[in-house]
mmCIF file of C-alpha atoms in Angstrom:
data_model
loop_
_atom_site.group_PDB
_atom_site.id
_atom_site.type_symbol
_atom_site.label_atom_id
_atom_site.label_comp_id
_atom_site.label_asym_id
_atom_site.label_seq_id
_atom_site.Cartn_x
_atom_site.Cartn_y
_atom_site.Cartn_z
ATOM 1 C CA UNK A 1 0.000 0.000 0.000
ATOM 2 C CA UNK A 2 1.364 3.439 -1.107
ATOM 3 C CA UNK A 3 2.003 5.493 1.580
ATOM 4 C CA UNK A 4 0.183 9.590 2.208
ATOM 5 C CA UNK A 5 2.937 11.609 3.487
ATOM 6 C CA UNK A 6 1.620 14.182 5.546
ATOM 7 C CA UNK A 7 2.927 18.127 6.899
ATOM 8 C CA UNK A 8 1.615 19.207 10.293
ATOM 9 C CA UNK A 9 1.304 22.806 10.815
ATOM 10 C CA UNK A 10 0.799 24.555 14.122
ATOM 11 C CA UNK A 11 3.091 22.728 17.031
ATOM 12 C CA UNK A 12 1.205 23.716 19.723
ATOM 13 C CA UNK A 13 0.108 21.481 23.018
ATOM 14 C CA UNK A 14 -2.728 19.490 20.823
ATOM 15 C CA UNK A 15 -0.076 18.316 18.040
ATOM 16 C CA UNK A 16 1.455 15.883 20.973
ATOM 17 C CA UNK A 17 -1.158 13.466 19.889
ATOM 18 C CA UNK A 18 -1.541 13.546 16.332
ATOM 19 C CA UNK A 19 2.371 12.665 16.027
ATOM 20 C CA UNK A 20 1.895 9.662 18.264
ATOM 21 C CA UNK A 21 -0.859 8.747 16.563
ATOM 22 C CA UNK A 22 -0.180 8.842 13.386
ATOM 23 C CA UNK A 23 3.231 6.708 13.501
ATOM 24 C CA UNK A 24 0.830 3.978 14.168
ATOM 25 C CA UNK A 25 -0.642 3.834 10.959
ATOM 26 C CA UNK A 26 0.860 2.046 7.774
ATOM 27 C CA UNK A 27 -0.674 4.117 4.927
ATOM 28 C CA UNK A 28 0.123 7.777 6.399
ATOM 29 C CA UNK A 29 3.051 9.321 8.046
ATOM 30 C CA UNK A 30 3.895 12.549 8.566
ATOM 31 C CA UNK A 31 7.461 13.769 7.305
ATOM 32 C CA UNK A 32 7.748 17.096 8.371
ATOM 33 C CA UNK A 33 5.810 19.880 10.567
ATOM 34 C CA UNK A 34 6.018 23.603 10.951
ATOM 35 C CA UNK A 35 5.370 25.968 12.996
ATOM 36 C CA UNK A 36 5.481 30.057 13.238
ATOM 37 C CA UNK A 37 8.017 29.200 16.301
ATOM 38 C CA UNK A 38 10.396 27.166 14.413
ATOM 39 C CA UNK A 39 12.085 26.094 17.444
ATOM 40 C CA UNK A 40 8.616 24.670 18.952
ATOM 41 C CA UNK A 41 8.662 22.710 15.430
ATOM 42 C CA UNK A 42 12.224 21.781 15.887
ATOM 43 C CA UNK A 43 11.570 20.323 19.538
ATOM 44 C CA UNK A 44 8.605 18.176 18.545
ATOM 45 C CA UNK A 45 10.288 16.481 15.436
ATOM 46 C CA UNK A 46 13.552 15.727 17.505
ATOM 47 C CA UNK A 47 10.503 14.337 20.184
ATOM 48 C CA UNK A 48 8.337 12.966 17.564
ATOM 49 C CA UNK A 49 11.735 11.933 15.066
ATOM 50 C CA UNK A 50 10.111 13.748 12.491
ATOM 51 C CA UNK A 51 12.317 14.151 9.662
ATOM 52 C CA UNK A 52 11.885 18.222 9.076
ATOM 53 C CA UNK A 53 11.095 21.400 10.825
ATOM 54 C CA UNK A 54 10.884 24.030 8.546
ATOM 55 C CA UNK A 55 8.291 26.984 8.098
ATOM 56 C CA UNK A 56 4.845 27.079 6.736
ATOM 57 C CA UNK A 57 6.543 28.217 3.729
ATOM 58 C CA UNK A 58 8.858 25.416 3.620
ATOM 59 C CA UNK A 59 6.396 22.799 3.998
ATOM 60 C CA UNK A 60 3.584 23.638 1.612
ATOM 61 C CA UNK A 61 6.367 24.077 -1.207
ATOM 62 C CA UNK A 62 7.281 20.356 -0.514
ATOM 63 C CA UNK A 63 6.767 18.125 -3.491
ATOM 64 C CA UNK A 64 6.084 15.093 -1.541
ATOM 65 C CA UNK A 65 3.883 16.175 0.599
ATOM 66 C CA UNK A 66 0.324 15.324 -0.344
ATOM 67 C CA UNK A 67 -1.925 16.267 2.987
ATOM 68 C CA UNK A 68 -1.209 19.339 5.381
ATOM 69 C CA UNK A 69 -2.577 19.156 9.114
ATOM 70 C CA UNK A 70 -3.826 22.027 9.958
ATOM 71 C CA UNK A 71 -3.010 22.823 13.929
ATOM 72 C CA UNK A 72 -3.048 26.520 14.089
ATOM 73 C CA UNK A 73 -5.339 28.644 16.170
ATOM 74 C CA UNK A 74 -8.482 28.879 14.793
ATOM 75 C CA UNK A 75 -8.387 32.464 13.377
ATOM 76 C CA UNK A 76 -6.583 31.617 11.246
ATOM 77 C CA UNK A 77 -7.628 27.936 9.892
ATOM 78 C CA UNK A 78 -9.067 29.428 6.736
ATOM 79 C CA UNK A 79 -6.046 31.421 6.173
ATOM 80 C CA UNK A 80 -3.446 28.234 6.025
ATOM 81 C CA UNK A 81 -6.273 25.704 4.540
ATOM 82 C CA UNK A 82 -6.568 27.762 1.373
ATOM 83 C CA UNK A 83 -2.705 28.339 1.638
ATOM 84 C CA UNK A 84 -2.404 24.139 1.533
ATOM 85 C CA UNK A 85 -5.072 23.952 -1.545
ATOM 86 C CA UNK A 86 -3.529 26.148 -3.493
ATOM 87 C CA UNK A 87 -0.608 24.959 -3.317
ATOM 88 C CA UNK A 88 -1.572 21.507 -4.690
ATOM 89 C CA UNK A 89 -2.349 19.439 -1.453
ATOM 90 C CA UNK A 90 -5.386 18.031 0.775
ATOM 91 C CA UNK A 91 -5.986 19.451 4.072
ATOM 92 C CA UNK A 92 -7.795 18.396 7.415
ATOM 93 C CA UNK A 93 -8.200 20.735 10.090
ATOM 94 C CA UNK A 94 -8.951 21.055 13.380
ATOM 95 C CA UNK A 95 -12.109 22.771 14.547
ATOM 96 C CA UNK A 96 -13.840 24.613 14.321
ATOM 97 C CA UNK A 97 -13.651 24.661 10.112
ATOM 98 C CA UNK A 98 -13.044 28.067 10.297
ATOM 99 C CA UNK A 99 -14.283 31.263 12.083
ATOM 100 C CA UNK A 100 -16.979 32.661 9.585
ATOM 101 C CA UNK A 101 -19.610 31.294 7.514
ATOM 102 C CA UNK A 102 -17.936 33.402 4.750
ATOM 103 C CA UNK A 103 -14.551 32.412 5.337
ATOM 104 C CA UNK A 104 -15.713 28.480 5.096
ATOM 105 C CA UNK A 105 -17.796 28.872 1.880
ATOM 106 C CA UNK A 106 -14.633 30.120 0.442
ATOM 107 C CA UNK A 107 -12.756 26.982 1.582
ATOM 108 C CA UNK A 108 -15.151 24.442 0.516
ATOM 109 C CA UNK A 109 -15.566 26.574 -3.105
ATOM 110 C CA UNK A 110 -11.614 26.209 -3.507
ATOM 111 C CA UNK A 111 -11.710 22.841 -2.650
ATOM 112 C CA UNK A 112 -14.338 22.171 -5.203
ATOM 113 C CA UNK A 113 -12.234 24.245 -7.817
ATOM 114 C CA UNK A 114 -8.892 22.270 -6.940
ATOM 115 C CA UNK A 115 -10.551 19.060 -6.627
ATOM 116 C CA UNK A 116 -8.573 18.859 -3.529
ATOM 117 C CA UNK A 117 -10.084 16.715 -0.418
ATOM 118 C CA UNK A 118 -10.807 19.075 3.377
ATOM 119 C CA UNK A 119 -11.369 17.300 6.457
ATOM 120 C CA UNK A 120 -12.178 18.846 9.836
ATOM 121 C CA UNK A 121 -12.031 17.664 13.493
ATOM 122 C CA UNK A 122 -13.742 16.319 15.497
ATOM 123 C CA UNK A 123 -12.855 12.620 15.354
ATOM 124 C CA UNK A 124 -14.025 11.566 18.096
ATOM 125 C CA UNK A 125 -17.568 10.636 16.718
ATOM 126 C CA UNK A 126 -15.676 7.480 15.126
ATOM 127 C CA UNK A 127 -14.640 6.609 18.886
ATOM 128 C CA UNK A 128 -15.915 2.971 20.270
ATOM 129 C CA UNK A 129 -18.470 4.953 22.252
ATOM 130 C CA UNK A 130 -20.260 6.896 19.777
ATOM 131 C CA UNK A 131 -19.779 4.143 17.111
ATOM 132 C CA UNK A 132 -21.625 2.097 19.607
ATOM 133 C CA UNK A 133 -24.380 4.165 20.172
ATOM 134 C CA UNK A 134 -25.002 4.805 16.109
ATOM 135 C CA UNK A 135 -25.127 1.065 16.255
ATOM 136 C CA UNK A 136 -27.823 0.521 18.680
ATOM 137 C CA UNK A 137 -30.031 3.244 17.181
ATOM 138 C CA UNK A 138 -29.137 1.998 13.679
ATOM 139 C CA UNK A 139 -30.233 -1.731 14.750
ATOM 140 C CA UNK A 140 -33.483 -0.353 15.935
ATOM 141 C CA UNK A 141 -33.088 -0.764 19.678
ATOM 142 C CA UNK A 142 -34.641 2.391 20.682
ATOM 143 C CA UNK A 143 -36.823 2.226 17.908
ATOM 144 C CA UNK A 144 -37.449 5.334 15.896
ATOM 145 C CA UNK A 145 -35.458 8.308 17.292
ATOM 146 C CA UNK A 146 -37.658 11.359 18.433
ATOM 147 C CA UNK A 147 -35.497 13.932 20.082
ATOM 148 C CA UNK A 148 -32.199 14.527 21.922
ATOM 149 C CA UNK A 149 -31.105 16.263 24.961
ATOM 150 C CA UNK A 150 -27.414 17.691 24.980
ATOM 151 C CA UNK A 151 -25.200 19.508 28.192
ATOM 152 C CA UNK A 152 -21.813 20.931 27.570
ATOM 153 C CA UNK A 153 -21.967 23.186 31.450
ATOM 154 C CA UNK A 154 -19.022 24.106 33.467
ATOM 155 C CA UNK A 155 -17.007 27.749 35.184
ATOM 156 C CA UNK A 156 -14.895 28.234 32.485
ATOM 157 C CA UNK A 157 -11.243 28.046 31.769
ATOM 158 C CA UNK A 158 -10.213 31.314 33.649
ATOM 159 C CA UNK A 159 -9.381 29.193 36.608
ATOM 160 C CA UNK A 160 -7.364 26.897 35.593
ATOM 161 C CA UNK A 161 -5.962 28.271 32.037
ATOM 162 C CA UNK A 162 -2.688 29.506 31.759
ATOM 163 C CA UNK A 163 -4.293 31.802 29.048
ATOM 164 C CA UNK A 164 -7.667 31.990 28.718
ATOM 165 C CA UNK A 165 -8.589 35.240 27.127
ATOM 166 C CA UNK A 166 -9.273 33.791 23.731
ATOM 167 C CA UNK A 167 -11.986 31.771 24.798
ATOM 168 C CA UNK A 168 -14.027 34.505 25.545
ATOM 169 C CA UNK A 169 -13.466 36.456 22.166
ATOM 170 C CA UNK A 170 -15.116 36.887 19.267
ATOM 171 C CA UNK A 171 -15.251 33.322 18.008
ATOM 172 C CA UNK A 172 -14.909 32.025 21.508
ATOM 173 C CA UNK A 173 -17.408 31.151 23.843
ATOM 174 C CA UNK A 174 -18.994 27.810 24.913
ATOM 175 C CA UNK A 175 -20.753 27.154 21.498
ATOM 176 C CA UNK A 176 -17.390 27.098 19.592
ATOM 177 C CA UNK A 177 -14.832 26.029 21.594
ATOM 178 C CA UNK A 178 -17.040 22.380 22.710
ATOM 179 C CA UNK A 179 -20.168 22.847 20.453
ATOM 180 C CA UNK A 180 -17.895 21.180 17.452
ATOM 181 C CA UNK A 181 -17.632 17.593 19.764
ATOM 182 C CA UNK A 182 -21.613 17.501 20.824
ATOM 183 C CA UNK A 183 -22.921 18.937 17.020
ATOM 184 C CA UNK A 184 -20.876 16.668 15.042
ATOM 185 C CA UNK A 185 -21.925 13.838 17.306
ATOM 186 C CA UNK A 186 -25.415 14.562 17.337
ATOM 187 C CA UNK A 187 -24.721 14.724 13.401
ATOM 188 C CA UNK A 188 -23.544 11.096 13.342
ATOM 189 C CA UNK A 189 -26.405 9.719 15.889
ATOM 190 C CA UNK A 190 -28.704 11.924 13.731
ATOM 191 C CA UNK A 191 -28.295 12.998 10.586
ATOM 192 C CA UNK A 192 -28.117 16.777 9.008
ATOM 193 C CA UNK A 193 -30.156 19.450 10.537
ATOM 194 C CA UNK A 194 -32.552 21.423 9.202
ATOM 195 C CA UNK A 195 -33.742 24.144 11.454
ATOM 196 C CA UNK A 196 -32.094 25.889 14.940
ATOM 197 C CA UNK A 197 -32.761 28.322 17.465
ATOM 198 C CA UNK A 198 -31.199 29.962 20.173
ATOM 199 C CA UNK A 199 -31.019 31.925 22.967
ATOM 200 C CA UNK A 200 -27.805 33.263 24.210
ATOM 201 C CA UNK A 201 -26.351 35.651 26.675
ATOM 202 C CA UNK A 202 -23.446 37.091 28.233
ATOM 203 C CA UNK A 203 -23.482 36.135 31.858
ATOM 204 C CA UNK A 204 -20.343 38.473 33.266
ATOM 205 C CA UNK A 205 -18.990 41.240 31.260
ATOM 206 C CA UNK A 206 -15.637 40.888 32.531
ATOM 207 C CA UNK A 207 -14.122 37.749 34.036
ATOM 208 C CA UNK A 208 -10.944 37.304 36.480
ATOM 209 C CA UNK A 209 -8.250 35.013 35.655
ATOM 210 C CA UNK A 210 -7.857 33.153 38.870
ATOM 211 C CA UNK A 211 -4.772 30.818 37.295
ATOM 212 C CA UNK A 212 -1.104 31.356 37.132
ATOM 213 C CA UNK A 213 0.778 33.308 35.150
ATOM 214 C CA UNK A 214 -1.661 35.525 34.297
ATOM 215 C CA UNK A 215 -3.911 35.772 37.992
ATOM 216 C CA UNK A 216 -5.373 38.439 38.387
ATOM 217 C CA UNK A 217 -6.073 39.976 35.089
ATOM 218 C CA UNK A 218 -9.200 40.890 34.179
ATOM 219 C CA UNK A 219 -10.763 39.744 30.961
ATOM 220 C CA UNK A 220 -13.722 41.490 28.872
ATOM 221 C CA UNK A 221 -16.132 39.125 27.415
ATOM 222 C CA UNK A 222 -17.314 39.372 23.627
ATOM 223 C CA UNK A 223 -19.261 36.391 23.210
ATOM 224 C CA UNK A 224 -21.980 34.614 24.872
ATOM 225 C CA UNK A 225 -21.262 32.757 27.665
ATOM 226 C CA UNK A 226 -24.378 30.827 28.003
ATOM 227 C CA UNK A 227 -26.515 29.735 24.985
ATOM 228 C CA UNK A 228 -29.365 27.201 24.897
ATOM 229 C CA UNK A 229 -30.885 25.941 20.942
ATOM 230 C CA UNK A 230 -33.490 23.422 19.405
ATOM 231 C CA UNK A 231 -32.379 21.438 16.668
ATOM 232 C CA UNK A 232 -34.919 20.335 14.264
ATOM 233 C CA UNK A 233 -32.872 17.621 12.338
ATOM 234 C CA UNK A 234 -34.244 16.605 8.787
ATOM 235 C CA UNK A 235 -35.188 13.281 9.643
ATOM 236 C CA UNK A 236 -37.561 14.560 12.360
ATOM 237 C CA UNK A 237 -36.389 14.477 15.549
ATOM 238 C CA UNK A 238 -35.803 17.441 17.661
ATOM 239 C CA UNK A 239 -32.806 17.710 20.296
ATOM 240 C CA UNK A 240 -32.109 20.573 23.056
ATOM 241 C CA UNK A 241 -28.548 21.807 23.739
ATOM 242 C CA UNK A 242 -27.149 24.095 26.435
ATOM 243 C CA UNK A 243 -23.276 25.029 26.349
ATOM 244 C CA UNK A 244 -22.313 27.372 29.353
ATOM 245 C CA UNK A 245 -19.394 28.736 30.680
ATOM 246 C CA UNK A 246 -21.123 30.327 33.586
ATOM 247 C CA UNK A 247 -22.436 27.056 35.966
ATOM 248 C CA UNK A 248 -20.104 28.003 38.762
ATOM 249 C CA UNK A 249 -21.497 25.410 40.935
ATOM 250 C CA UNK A 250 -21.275 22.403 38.350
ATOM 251 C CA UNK A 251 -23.481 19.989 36.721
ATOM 252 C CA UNK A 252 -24.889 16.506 37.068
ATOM 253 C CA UNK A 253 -26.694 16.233 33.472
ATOM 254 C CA UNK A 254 -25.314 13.701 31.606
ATOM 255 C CA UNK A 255 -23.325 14.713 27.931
ATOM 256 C CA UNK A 256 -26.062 13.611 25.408
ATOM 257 C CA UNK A 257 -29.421 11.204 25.799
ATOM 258 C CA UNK A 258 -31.278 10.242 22.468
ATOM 259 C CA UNK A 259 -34.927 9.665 22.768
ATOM 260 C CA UNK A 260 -36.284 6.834 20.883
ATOM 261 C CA UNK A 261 -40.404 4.833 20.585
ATOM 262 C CA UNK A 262 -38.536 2.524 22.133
ATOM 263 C CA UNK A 263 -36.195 3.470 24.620
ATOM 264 C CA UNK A 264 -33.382 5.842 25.274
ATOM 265 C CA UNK A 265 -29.530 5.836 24.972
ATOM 266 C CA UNK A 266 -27.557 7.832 26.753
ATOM 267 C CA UNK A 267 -24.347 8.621 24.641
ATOM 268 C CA UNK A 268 -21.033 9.197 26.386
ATOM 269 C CA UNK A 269 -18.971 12.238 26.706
ATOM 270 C CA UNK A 270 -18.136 13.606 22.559
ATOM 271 C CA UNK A 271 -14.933 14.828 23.826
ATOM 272 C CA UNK A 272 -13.843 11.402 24.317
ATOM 273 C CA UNK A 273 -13.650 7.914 22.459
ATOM 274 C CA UNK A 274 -14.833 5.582 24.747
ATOM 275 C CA UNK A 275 -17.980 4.846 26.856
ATOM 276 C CA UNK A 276 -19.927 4.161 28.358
ATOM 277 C CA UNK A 277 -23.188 3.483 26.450
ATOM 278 C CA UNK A 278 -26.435 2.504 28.428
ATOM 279 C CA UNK A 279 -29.600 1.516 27.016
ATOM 280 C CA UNK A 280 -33.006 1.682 28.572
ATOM 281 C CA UNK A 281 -36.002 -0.334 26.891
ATOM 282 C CA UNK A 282 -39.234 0.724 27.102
ATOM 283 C CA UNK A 283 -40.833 -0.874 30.059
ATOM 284 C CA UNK A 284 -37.595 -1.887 31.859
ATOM 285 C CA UNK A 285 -36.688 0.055 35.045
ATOM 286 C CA UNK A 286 -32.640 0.418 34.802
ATOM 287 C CA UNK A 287 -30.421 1.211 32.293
ATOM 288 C CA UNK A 288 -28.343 -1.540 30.791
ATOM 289 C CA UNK A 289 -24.349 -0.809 29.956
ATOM 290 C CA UNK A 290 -24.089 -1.808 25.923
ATOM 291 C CA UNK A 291 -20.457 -3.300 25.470
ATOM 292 C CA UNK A 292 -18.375 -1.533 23.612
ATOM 293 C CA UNK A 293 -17.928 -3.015 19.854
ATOM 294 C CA UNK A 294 -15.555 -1.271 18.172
ATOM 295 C CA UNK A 295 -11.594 -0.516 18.727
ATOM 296 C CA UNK A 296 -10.644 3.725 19.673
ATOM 297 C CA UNK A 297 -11.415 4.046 23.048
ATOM 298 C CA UNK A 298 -8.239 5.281 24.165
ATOM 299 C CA UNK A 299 -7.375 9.387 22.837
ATOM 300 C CA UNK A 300 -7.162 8.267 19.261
ATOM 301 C CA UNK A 301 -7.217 11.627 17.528
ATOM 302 C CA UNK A 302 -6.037 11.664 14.352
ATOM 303 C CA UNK A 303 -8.115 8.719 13.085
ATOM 304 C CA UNK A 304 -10.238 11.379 11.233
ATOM 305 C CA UNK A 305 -6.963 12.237 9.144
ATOM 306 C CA UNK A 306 -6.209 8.185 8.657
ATOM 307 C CA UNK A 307 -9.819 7.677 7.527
ATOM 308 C CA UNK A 308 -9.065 10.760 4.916
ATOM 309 C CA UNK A 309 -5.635 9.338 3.722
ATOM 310 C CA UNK A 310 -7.161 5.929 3.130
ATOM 311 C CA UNK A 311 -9.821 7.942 0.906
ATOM 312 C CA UNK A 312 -7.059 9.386 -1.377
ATOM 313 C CA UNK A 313 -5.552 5.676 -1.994
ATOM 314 C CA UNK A 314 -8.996 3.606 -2.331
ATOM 315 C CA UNK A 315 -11.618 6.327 -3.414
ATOM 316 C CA UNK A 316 -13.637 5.398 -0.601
ATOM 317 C CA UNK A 317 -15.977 8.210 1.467
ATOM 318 C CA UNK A 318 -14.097 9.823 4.573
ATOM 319 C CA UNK A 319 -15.967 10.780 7.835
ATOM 320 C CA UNK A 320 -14.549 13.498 9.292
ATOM 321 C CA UNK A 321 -15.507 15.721 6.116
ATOM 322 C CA UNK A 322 -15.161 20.043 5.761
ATOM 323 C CA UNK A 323 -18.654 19.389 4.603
ATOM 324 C CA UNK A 324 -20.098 18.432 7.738
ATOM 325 C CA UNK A 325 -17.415 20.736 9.417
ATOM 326 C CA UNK A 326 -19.412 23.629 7.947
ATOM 327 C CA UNK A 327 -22.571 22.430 8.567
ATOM 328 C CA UNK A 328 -21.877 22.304 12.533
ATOM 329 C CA UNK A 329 -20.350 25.903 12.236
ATOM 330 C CA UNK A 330 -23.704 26.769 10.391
ATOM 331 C CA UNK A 331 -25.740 25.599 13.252
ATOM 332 C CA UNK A 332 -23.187 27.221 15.967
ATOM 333 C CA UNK A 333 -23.817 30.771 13.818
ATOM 334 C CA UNK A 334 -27.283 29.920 13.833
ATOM 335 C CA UNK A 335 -28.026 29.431 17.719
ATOM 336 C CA UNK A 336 -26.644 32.905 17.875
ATOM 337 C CA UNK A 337 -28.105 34.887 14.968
ATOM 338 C CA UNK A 338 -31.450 33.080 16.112
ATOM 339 C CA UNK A 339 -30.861 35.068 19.572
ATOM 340 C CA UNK A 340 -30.094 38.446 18.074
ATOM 341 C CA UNK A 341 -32.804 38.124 15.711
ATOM 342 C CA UNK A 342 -35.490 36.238 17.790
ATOM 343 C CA UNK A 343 -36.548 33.999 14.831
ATOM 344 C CA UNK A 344 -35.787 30.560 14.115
ATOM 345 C CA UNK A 345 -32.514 29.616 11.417
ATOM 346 C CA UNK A 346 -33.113 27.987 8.562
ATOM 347 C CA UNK A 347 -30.584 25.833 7.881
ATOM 348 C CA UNK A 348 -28.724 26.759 3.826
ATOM 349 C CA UNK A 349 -25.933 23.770 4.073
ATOM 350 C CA UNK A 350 -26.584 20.122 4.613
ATOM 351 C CA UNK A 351 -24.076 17.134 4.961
ATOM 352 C CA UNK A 352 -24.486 12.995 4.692
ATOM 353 C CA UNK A 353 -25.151 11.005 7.825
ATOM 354 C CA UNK A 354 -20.898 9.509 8.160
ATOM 355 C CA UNK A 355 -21.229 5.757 7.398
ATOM 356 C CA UNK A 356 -20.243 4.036 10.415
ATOM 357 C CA UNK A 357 -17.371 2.164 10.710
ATOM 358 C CA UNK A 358 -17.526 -1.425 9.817
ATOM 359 C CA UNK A 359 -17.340 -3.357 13.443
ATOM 360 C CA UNK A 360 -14.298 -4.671 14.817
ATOM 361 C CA UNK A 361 -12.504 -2.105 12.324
ATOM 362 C CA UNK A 362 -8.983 -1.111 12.760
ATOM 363 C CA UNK A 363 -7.166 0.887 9.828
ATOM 364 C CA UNK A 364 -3.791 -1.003 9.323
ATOM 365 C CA UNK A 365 -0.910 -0.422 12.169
ATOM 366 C CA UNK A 366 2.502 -0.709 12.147
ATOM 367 C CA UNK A 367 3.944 -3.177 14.683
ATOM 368 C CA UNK A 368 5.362 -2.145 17.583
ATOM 369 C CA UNK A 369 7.552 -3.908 20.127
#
């Protein structure tokens, strides 16, 4: 099998696991990374025994390249995707796709003029966990879905972030810093969605970084803090979701439940790959743990690039896709335009349902002793 090699830009704290991930897989590897801090690039390919730090500039002129990972801070994902198509190669991202509905319509149109492949994070959603729960609903067990409940709720970062301004910037806020993970599952449990709304606010104007190095400092906040939606997907079913930054005293609601004739599933956390999955039947009085069938329930991100890469040598459809990418930042815009405007969204994109992955699937590993 013919081998993708890969470019990784953006060496930041989240690359860590992509480079240790991806040396496990035969058909991709990733043979050099970059970084605007070449020395940060430098220290993870001595770490990682990547074969070349270079700059941006450097990489995306490499011939041999044929797929650029795309690590860098989310203002400016559009920026370096559209760098990576036009200069000849595929790219997968991490989220969100990019900051503005604008800014991803103008990746997916170059795409489609390059005939060049994007992917975007969140991979988790081909985890054991989720997996598992597409497969109960998709064997009927809960019979026909009806809605979907969905909690992201916490403080904040601010007290324990070294650096948490960004998250409450433009572009920041609960919605699209963890909305991506609960969307995009919701997505794969679900389908496409065809109508949101939303009601958002900002809690505290002006937060207090209680962590070191920065305690202390005040912060002003630009985004909503607190936003609660209705998702009317197309196949029917309608789902709740609250993201907060502002439950100071915590949560007990579980991650997602899915609401079926027949019973209910409660899905485990999207931010993770593993369980676990319960299922209660109509008329029993417990939930029942569902055993995990599928492999990924350790941090396995990256798989969402190795499902791409195997797309480029067999043809076959990848997951992780920019298409569904921008169809979860369309519903993240949408909660919040729906709050400004006080009228529902109407969904413009749409996206296909991923096809699960076949059970007991593992893409092919390189041995290790």
């Amino acid at each position: 099998m013919r081998i993708i090699k890969a470019g990784l830009i953006g060496c930041g704290n989240i690359s860590s696991i992509y480079f240790e991930n991806v040396h496990r897989f035969k058909h991709l590897t990733i043979v050099a990374c970059a970084d605007l801090h070449l020395e940060r690039a430098r220290a993870q390919a001595e770490k990682y025994r990547i074969p070349k730090a270079c700059t941006v500039a450097e990489l995306l002129e490499d011939p041999e390249i044929e797929l650029v990972i795309n690590l860098t801070i989310p203002q400016v994902h559009a920026k370096v995707c559209i760098q990576a198509l036009e200069a000849g190669k595929h790219v997968y991202t991490e989220k969100p796709l990019t900051i503005t509905l604008e800014e991803g319509q103008k990746l997916l149109k170059k795409a489609k003029e390059t005939g060049l492949l994007v992917g975007c994070a969140p991979d988790t959603f081909l985890g054991a966990g989720i997996q598992t729960s597409i497969q109960v609903i998709e064997r009927g067990e809960i019979g026909t879905p009806v809605g979907a409940s969905a909690f992201m709720i916490g403080r904040g970062h601010e007290h324990w972030h070294p650096d948490p301004a960004f998250y409450y910037d433009v572009g920041g806020g609960p919605m699209y810093d963890m909305g991506p993970y609960y969307l995009t599952a919701l997505t794969a449990l679900l389908g496409p969605m065809a109508r949101v709304s939303g009601s958002a606010r900002i809690t505290y104007p002006e937060r207090t970084i209680l962590s070191e190095p920065k305690k202390g400092t005040k912060i002003k906040v630009s985004t909503p803090t607190h936003i609660s939606g209705v998702i009317d997907f197309a196949n029917g079913a309608i789902a709740s979701i609250t993201t907060s930054f502002d439950a100071f005293g915590g949560s007990v609601l579980p991650p997602i439940e899915v609401y079926g004739s027949e019973g209910t599933l409660l899905v485990p956390d999207p931010n993770t790959f593993n369980g676990p999955v319960q299922l209660r039947k109509r008329d029993e009085r417990e939930f029942v743990e569902v055993p995990l069938t599928y492999h990924y329930t350790e941090n396995s991100r990256g798989i969402g690039v190795a499902d791409m890469a195997m797309s480029l040598l067999t043809g076959s459809d990848y997951r992780a896709s920019g298409t569904m990418g921008f169809h979860v930042l369309e519903a993240m815009h949408g909660f919040h335009m729906s709050s400004t405007s006080g009228h529902h969204y109407q969904m413009k994109s749409t996206c296909r349902k991923p096809e699960p992955l076949p059970v007991d699937f593992r893409f092919p590993y390189v041995e290790t002793t």
